[in-house]
PDB file of N, CA and C in Angstrom:
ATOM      1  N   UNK A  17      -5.508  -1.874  18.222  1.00  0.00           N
ATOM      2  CA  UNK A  17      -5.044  -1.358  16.942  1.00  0.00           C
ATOM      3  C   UNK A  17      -6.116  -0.436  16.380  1.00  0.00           C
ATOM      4  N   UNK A  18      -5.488   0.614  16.014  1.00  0.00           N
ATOM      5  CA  UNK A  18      -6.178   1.652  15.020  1.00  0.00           C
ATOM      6  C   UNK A  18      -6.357   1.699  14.463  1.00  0.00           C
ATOM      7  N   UNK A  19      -7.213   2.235  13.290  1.00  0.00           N
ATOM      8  CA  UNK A  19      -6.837   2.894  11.489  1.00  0.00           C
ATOM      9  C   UNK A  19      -6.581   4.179  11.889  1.00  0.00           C
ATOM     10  N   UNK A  20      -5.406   4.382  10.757  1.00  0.00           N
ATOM     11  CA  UNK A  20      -5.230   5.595  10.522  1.00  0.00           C
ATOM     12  C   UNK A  20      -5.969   6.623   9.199  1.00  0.00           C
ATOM     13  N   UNK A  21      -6.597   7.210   8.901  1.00  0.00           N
ATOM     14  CA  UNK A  21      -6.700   7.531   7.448  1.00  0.00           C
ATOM     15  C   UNK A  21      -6.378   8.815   6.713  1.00  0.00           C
ATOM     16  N   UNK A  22      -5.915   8.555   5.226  1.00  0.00           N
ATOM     17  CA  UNK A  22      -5.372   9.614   4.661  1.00  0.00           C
ATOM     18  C   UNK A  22      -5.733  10.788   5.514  1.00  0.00           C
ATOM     19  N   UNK A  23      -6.723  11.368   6.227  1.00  0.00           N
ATOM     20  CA  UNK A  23      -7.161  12.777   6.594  1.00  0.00           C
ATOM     21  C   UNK A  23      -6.337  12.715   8.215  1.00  0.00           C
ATOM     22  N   UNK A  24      -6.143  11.781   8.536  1.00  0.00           N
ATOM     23  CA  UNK A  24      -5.487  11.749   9.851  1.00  0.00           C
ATOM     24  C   UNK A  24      -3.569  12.414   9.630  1.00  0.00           C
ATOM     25  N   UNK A  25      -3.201  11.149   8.639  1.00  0.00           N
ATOM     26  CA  UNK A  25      -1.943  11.732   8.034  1.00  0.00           C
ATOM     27  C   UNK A  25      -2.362  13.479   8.130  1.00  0.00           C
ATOM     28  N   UNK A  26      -2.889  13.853   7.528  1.00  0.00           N
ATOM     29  CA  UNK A  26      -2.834  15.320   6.477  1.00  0.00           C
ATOM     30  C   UNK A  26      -2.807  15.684   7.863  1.00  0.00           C
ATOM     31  N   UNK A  27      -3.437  15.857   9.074  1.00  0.00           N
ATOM     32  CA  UNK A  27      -3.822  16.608  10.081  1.00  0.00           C
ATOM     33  C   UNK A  27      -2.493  16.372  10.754  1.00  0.00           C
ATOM     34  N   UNK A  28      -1.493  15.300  10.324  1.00  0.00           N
ATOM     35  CA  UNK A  28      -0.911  15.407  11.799  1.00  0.00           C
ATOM     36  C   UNK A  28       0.801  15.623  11.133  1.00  0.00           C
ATOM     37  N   UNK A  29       0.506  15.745   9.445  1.00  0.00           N
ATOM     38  CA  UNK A  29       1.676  16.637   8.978  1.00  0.00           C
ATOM     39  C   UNK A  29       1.299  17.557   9.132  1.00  0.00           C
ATOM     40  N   UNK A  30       0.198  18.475   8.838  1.00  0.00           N
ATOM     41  CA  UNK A  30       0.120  20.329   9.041  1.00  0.00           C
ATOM     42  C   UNK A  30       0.218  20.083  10.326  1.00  0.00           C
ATOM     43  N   UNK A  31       0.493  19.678  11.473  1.00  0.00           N
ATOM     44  CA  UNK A  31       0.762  20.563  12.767  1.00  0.00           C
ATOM     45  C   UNK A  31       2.055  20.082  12.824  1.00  0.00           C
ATOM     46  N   UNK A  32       2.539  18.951  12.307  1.00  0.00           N
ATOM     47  CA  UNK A  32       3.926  19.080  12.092  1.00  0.00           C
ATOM     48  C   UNK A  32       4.843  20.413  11.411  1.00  0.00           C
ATOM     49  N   UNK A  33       4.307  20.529  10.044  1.00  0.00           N
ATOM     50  CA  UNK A  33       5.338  21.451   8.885  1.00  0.00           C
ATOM     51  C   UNK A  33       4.168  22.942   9.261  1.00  0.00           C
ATOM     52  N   UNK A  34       3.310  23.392   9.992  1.00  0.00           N
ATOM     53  CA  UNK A  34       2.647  24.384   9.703  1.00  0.00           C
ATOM     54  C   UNK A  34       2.845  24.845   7.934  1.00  0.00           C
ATOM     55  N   UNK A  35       2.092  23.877   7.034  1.00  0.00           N
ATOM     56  CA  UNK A  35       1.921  24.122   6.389  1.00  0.00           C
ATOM     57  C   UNK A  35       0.148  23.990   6.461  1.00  0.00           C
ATOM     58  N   UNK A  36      -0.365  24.561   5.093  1.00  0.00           N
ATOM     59  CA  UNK A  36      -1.447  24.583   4.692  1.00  0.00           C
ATOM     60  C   UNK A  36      -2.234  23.018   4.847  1.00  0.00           C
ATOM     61  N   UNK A  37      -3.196  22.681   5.464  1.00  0.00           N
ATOM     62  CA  UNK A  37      -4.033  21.632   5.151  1.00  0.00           C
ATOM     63  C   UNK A  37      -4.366  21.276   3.710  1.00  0.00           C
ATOM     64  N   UNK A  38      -4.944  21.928   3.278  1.00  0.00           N
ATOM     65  CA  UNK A  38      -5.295  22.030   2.034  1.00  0.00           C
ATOM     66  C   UNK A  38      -3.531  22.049   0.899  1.00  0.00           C
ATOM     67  N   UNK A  39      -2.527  22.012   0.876  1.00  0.00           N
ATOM     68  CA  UNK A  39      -1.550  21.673   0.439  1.00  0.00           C
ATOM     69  C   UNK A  39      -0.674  20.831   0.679  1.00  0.00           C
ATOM     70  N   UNK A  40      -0.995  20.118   2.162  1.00  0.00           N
ATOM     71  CA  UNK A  40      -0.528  18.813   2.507  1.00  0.00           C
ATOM     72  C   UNK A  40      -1.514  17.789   1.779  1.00  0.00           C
ATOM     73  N   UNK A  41      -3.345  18.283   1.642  1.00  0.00           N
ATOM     74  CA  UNK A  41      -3.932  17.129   1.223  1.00  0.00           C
ATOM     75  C   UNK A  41      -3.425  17.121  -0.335  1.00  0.00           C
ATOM     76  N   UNK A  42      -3.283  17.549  -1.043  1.00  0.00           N
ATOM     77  CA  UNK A  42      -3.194  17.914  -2.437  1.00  0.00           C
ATOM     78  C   UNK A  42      -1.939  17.399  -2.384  1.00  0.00           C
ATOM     79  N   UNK A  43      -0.555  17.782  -2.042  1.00  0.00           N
ATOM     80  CA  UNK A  43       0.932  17.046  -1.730  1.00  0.00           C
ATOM     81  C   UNK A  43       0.633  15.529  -1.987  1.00  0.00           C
ATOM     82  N   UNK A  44      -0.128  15.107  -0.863  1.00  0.00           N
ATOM     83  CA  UNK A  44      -0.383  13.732  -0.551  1.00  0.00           C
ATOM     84  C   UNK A  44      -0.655  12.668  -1.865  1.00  0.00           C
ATOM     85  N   UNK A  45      -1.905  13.613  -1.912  1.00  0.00           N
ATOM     86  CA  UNK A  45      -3.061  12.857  -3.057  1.00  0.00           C
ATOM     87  C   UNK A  45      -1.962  12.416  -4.480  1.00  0.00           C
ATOM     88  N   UNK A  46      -1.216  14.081  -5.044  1.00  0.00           N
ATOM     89  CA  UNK A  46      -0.463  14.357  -5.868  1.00  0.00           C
ATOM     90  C   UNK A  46       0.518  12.731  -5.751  1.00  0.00           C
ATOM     91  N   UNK A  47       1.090  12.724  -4.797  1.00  0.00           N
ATOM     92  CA  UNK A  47       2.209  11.083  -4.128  1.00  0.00           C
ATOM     93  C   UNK A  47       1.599   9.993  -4.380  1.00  0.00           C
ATOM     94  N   UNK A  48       0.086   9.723  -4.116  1.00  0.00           N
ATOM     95  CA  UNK A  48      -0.492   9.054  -4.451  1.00  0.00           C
ATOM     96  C   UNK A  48      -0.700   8.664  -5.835  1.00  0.00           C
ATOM     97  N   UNK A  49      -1.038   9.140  -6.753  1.00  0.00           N
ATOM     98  CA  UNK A  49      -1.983   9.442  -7.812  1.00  0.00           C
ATOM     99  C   UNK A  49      -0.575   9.100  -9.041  1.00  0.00           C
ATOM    100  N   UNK A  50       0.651   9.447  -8.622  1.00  0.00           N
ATOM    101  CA  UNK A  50       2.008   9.368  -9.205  1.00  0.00           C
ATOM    102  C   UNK A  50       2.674   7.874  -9.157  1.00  0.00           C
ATOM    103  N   UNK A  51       1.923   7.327  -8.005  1.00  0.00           N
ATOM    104  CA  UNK A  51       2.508   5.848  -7.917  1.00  0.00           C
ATOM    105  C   UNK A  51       1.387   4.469  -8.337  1.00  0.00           C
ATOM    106  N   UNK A  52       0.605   5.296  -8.556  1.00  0.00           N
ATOM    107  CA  UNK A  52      -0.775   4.570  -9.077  1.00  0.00           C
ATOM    108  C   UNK A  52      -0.274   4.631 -10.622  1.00  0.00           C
ATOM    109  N   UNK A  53      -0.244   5.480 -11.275  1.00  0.00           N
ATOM    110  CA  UNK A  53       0.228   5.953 -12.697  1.00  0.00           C
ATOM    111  C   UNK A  53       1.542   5.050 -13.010  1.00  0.00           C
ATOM    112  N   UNK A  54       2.453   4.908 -11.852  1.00  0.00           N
ATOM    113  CA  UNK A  54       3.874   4.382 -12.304  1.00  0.00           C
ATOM    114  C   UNK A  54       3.105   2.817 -12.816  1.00  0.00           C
ATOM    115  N   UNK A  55       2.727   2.414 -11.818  1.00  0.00           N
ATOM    116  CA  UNK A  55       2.517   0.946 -11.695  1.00  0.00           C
ATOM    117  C   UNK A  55       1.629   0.672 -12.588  1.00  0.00           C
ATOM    118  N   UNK A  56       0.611   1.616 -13.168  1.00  0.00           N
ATOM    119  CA  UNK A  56      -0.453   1.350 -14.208  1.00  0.00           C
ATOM    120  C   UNK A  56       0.422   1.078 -15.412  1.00  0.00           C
ATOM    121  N   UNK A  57       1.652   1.586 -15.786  1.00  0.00           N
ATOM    122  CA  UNK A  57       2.660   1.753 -16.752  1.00  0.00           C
ATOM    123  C   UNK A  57       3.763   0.554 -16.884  1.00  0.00           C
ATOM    124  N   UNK A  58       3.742  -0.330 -15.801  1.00  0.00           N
ATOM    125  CA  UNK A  58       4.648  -2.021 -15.575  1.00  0.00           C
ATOM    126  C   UNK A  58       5.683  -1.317 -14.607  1.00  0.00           C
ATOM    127  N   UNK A  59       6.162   0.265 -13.949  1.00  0.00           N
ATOM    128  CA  UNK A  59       7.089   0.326 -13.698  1.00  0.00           C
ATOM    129  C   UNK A  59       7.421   0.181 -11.779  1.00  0.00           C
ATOM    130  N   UNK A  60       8.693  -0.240 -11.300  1.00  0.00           N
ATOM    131  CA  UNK A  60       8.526  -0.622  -9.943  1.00  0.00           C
ATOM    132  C   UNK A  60       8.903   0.442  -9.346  1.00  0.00           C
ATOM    133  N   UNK A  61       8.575   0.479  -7.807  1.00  0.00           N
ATOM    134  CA  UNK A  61       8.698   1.675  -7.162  1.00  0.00           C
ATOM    135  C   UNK A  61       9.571   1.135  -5.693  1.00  0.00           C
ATOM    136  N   UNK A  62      10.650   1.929  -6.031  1.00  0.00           N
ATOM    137  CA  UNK A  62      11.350   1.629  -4.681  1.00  0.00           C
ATOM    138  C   UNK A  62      11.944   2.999  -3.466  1.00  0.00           C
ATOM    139  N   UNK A  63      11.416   2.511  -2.726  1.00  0.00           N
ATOM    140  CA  UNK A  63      11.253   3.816  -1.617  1.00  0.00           C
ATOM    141  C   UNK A  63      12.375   2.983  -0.741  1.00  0.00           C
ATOM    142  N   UNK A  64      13.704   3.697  -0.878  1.00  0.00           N
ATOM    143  CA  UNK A  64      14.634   3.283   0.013  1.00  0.00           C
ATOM    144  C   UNK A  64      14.001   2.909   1.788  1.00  0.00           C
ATOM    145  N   UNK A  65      14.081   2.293   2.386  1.00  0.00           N
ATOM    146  CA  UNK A  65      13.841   1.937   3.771  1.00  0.00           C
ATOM    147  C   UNK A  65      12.359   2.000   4.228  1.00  0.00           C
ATOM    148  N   UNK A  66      11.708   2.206   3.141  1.00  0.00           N
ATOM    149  CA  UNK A  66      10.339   1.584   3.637  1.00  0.00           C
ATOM    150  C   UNK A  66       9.940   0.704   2.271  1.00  0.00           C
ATOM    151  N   UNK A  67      10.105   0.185   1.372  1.00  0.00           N
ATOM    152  CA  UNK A  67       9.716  -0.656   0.869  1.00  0.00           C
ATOM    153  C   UNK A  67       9.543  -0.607  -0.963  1.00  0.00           C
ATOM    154  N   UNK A  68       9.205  -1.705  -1.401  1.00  0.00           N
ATOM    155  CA  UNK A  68       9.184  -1.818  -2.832  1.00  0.00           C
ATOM    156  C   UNK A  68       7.757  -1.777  -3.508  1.00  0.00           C
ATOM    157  N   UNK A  69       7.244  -1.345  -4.354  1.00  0.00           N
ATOM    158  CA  UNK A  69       5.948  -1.446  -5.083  1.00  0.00           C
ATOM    159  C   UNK A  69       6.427  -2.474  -6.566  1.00  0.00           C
ATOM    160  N   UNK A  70       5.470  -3.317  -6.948  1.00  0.00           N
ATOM    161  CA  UNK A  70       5.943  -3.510  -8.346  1.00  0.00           C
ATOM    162  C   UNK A  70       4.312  -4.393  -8.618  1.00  0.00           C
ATOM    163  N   UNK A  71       4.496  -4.610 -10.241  1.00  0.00           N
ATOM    164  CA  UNK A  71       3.008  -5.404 -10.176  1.00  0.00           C
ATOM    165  C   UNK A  71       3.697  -6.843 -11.090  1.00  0.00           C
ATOM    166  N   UNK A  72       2.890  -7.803 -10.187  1.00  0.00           N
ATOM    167  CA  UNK A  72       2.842  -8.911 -10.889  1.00  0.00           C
ATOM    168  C   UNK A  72       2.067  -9.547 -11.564  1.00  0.00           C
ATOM    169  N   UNK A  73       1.770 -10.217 -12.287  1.00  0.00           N
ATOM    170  CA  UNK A  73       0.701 -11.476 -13.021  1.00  0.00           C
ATOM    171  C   UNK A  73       0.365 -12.496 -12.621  1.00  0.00           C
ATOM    172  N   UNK A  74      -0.326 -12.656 -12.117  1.00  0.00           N
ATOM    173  CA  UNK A  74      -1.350 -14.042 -11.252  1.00  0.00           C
ATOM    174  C   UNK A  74      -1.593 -14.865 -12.742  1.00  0.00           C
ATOM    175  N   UNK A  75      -1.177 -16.147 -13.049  1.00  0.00           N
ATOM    176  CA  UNK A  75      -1.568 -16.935 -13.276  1.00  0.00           C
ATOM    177  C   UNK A  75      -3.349 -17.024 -13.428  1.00  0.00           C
ATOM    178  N   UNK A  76      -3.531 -17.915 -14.673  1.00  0.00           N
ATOM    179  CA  UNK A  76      -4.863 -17.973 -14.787  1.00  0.00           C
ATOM    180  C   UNK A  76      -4.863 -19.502 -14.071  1.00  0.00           C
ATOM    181  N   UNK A  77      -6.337 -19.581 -13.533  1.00  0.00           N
ATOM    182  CA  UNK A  77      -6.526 -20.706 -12.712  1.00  0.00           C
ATOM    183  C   UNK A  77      -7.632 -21.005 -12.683  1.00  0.00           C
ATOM    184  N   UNK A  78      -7.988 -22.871 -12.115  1.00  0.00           N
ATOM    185  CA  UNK A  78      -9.302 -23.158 -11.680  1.00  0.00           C
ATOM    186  C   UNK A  78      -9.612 -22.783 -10.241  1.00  0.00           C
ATOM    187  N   UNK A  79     -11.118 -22.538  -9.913  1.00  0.00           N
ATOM    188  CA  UNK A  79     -11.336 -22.306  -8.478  1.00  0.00           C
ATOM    189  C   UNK A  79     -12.839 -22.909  -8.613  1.00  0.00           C
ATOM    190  N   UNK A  80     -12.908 -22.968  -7.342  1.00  0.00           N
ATOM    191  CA  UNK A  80     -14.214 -23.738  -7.107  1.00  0.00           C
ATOM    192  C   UNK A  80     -14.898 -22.265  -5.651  1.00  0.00           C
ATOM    193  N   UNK A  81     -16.328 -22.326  -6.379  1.00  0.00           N
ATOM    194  CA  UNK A  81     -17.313 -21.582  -5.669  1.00  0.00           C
ATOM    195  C   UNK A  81     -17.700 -22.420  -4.167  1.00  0.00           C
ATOM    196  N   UNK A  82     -17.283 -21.984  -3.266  1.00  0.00           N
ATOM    197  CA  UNK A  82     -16.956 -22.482  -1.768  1.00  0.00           C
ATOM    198  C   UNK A  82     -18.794 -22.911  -1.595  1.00  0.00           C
ATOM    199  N   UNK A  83     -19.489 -22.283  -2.170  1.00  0.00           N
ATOM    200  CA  UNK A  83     -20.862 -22.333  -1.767  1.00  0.00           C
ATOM    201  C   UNK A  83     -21.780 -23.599  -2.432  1.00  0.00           C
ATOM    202  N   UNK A  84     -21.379 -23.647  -4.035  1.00  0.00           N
ATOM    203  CA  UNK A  84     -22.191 -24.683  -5.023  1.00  0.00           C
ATOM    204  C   UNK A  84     -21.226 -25.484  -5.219  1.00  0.00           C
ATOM    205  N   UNK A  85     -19.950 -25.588  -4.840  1.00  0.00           N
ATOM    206  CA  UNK A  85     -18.664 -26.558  -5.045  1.00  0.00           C
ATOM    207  C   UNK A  85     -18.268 -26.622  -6.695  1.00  0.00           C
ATOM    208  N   UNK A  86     -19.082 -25.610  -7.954  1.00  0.00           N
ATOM    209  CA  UNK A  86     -18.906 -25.646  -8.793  1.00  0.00           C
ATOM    210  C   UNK A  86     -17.546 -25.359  -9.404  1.00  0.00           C
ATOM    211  N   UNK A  87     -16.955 -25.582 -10.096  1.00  0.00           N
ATOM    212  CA  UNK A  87     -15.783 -25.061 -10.477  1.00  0.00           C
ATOM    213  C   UNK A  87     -16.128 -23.919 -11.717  1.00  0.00           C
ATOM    214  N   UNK A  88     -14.882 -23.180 -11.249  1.00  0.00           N
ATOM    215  CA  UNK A  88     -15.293 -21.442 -11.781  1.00  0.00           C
ATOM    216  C   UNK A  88     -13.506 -21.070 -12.230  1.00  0.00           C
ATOM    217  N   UNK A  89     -13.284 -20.644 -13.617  1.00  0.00           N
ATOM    218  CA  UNK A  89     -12.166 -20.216 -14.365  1.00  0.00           C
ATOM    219  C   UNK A  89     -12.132 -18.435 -14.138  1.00  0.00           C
ATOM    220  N   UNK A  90     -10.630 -18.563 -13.535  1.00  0.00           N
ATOM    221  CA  UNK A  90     -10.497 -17.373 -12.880  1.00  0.00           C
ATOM    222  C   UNK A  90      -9.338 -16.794 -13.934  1.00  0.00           C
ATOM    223  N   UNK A  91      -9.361 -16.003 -14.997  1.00  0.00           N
ATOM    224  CA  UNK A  91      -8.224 -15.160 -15.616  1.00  0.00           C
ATOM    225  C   UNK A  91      -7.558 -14.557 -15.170  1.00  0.00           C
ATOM    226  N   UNK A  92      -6.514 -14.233 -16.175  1.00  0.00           N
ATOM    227  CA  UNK A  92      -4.934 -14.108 -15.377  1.00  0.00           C
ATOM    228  C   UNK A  92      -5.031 -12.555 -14.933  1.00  0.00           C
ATOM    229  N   UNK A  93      -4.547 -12.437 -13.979  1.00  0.00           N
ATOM    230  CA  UNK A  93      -4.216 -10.845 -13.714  1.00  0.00           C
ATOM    231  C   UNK A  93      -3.466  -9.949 -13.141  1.00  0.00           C
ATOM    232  N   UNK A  94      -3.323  -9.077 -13.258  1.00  0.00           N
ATOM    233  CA  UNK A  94      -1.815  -8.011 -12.473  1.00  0.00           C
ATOM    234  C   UNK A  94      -2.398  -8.024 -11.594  1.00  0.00           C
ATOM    235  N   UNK A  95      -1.795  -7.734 -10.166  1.00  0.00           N
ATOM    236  CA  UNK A  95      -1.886  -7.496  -8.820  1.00  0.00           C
ATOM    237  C   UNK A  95      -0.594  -6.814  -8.610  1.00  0.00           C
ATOM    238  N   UNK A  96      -1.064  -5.599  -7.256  1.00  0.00           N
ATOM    239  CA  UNK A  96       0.024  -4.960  -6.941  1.00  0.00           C
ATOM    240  C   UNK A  96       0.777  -5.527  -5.852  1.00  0.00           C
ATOM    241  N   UNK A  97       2.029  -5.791  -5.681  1.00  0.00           N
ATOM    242  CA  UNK A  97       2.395  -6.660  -4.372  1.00  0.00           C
ATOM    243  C   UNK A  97       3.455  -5.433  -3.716  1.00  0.00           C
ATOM    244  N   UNK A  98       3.703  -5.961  -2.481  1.00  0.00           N
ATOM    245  CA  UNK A  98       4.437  -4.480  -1.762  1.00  0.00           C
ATOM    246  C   UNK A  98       5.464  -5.294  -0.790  1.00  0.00           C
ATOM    247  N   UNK A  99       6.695  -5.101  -0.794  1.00  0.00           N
ATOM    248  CA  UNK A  99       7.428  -5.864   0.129  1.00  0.00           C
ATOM    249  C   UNK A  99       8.478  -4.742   0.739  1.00  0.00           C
ATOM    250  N   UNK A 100       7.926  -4.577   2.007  1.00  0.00           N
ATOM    251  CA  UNK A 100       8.505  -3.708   2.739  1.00  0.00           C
ATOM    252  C   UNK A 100      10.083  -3.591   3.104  1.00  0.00           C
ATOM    253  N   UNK A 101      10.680  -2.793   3.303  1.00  0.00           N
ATOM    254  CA  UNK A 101      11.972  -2.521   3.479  1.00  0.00           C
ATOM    255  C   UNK A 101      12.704  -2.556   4.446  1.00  0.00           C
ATOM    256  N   UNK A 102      13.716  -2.482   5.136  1.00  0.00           N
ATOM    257  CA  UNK A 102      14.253  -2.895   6.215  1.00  0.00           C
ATOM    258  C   UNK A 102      13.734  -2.313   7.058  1.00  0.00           C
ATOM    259  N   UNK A 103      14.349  -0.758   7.187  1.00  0.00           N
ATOM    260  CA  UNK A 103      14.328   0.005   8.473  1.00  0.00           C
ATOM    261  C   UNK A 103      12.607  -0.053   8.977  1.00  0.00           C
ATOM    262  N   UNK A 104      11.575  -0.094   7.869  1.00  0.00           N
ATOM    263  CA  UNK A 104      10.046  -0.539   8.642  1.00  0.00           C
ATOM    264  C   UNK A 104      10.031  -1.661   8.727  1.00  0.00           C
ATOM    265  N   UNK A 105      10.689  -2.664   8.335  1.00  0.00           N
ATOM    266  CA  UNK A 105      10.456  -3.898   8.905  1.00  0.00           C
ATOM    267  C   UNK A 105      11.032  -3.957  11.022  1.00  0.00           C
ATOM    268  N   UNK A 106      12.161  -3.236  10.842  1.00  0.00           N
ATOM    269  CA  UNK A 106      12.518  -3.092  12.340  1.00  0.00           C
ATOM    270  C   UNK A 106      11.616  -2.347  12.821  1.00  0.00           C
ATOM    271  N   UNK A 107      11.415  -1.257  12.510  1.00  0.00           N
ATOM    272  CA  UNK A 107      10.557  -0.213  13.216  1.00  0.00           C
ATOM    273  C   UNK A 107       9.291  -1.227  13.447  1.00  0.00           C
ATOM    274  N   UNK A 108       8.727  -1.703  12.960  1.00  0.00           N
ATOM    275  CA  UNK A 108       7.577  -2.292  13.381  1.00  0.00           C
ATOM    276  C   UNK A 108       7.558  -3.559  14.146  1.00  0.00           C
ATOM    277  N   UNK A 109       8.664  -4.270  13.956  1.00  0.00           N
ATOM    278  CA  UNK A 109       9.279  -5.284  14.763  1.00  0.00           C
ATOM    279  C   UNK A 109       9.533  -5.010  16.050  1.00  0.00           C
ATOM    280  N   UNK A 110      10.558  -3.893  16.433  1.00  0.00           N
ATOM    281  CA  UNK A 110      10.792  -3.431  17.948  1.00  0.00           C
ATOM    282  C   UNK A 110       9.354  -2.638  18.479  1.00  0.00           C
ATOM    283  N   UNK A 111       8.384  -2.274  17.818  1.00  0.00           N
ATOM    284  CA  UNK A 111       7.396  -1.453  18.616  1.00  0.00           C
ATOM    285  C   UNK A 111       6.127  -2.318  18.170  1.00  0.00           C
ATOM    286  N   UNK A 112       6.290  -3.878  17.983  1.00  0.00           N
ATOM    287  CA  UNK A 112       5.010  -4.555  18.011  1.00  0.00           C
ATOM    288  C   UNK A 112       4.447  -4.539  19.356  1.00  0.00           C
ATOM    289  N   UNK A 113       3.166  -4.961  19.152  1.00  0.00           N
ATOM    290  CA  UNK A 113       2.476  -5.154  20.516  1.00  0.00           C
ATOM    291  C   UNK A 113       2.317  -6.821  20.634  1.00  0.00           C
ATOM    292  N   UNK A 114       2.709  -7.178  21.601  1.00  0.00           N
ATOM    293  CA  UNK A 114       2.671  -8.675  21.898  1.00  0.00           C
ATOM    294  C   UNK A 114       1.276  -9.491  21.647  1.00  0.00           C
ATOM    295  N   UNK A 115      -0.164  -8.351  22.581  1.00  0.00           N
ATOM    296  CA  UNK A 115      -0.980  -8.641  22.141  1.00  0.00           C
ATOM    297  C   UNK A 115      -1.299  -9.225  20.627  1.00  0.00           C
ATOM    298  N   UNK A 116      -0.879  -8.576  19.640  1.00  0.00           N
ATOM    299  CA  UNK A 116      -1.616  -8.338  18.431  1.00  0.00           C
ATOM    300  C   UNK A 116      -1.130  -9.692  17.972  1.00  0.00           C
ATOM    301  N   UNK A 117       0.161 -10.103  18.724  1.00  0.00           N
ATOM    302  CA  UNK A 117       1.046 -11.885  17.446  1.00  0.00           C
ATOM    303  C   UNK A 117       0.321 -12.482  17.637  1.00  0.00           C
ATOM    304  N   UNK A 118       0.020 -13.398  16.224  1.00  0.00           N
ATOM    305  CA  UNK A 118      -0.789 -14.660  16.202  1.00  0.00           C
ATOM    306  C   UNK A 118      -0.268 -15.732  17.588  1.00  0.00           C
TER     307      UNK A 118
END
C-alpha cells in the first residue's frame, strides 16, 4: 500500500484534463477549503456515491493516562466523521488486496 498525496492527485489530473497544474492545485485546494468551511458551520456534506461528511459531538468523558493510571477529564467535542458511499464502498471491495485483510 501507498500514500497518495494532494500533489500526486494534481499531477495525475493535469495529464488527465491537460489543464494547468497550477489551476488543478488551486481547483483542488478551492474543494477543499469549501468543505472545511461547510462543516466548520454544523452543515453535512453529501457526495452522491462516494460518501457523507457531517460533524458530530463526542460526549464529555473520564479517561485514564495509560502511563500514571491517573484519571484525566476529557471535554466534549465535535469530530468530523465520514461514512462512505456505496459505489466506493464496492469499488474498494472488488479491488481489495487480500494481503492487506486483517
Amino acid at each position: 500500500m501507498q500514500t497518495t498525496t494532494k500533489r500526486d492527485l494534481c499531477e495525475k489530473i493535469v495529464r488527465k484534463t491537460n489543464n494547468s497544474q497550477l489551476l488543478v492545485k488551486e481547483t483542488i485546494q478551492m474543494f477543499l477549503d469549501r468543505i472545511v468551511q461547510e462543516l466548520s458551520q454544523g452543515n453535512r456534506i453529501e457526495l452522491r456515491d462516494f460518501g457523507v461528511f457531517e460533524v458530530k459531538q463526542r460526549a464529555a468523558r473520564k479517561a485514564r493516562n495509560p502511563r500514571t493510571g491517573e484519571e484525566a477529564y476529557v471535554p466534549a467535542k465535535n469530530v468530523v466523521v465520514f461514512k462512505v458511499g456505496k459505489l466506493m464502498k464496492e469499488k474498494v471491495n472488488n479491488n481489495s488486496n487480500p494481503a492487506v485483510s486483517p
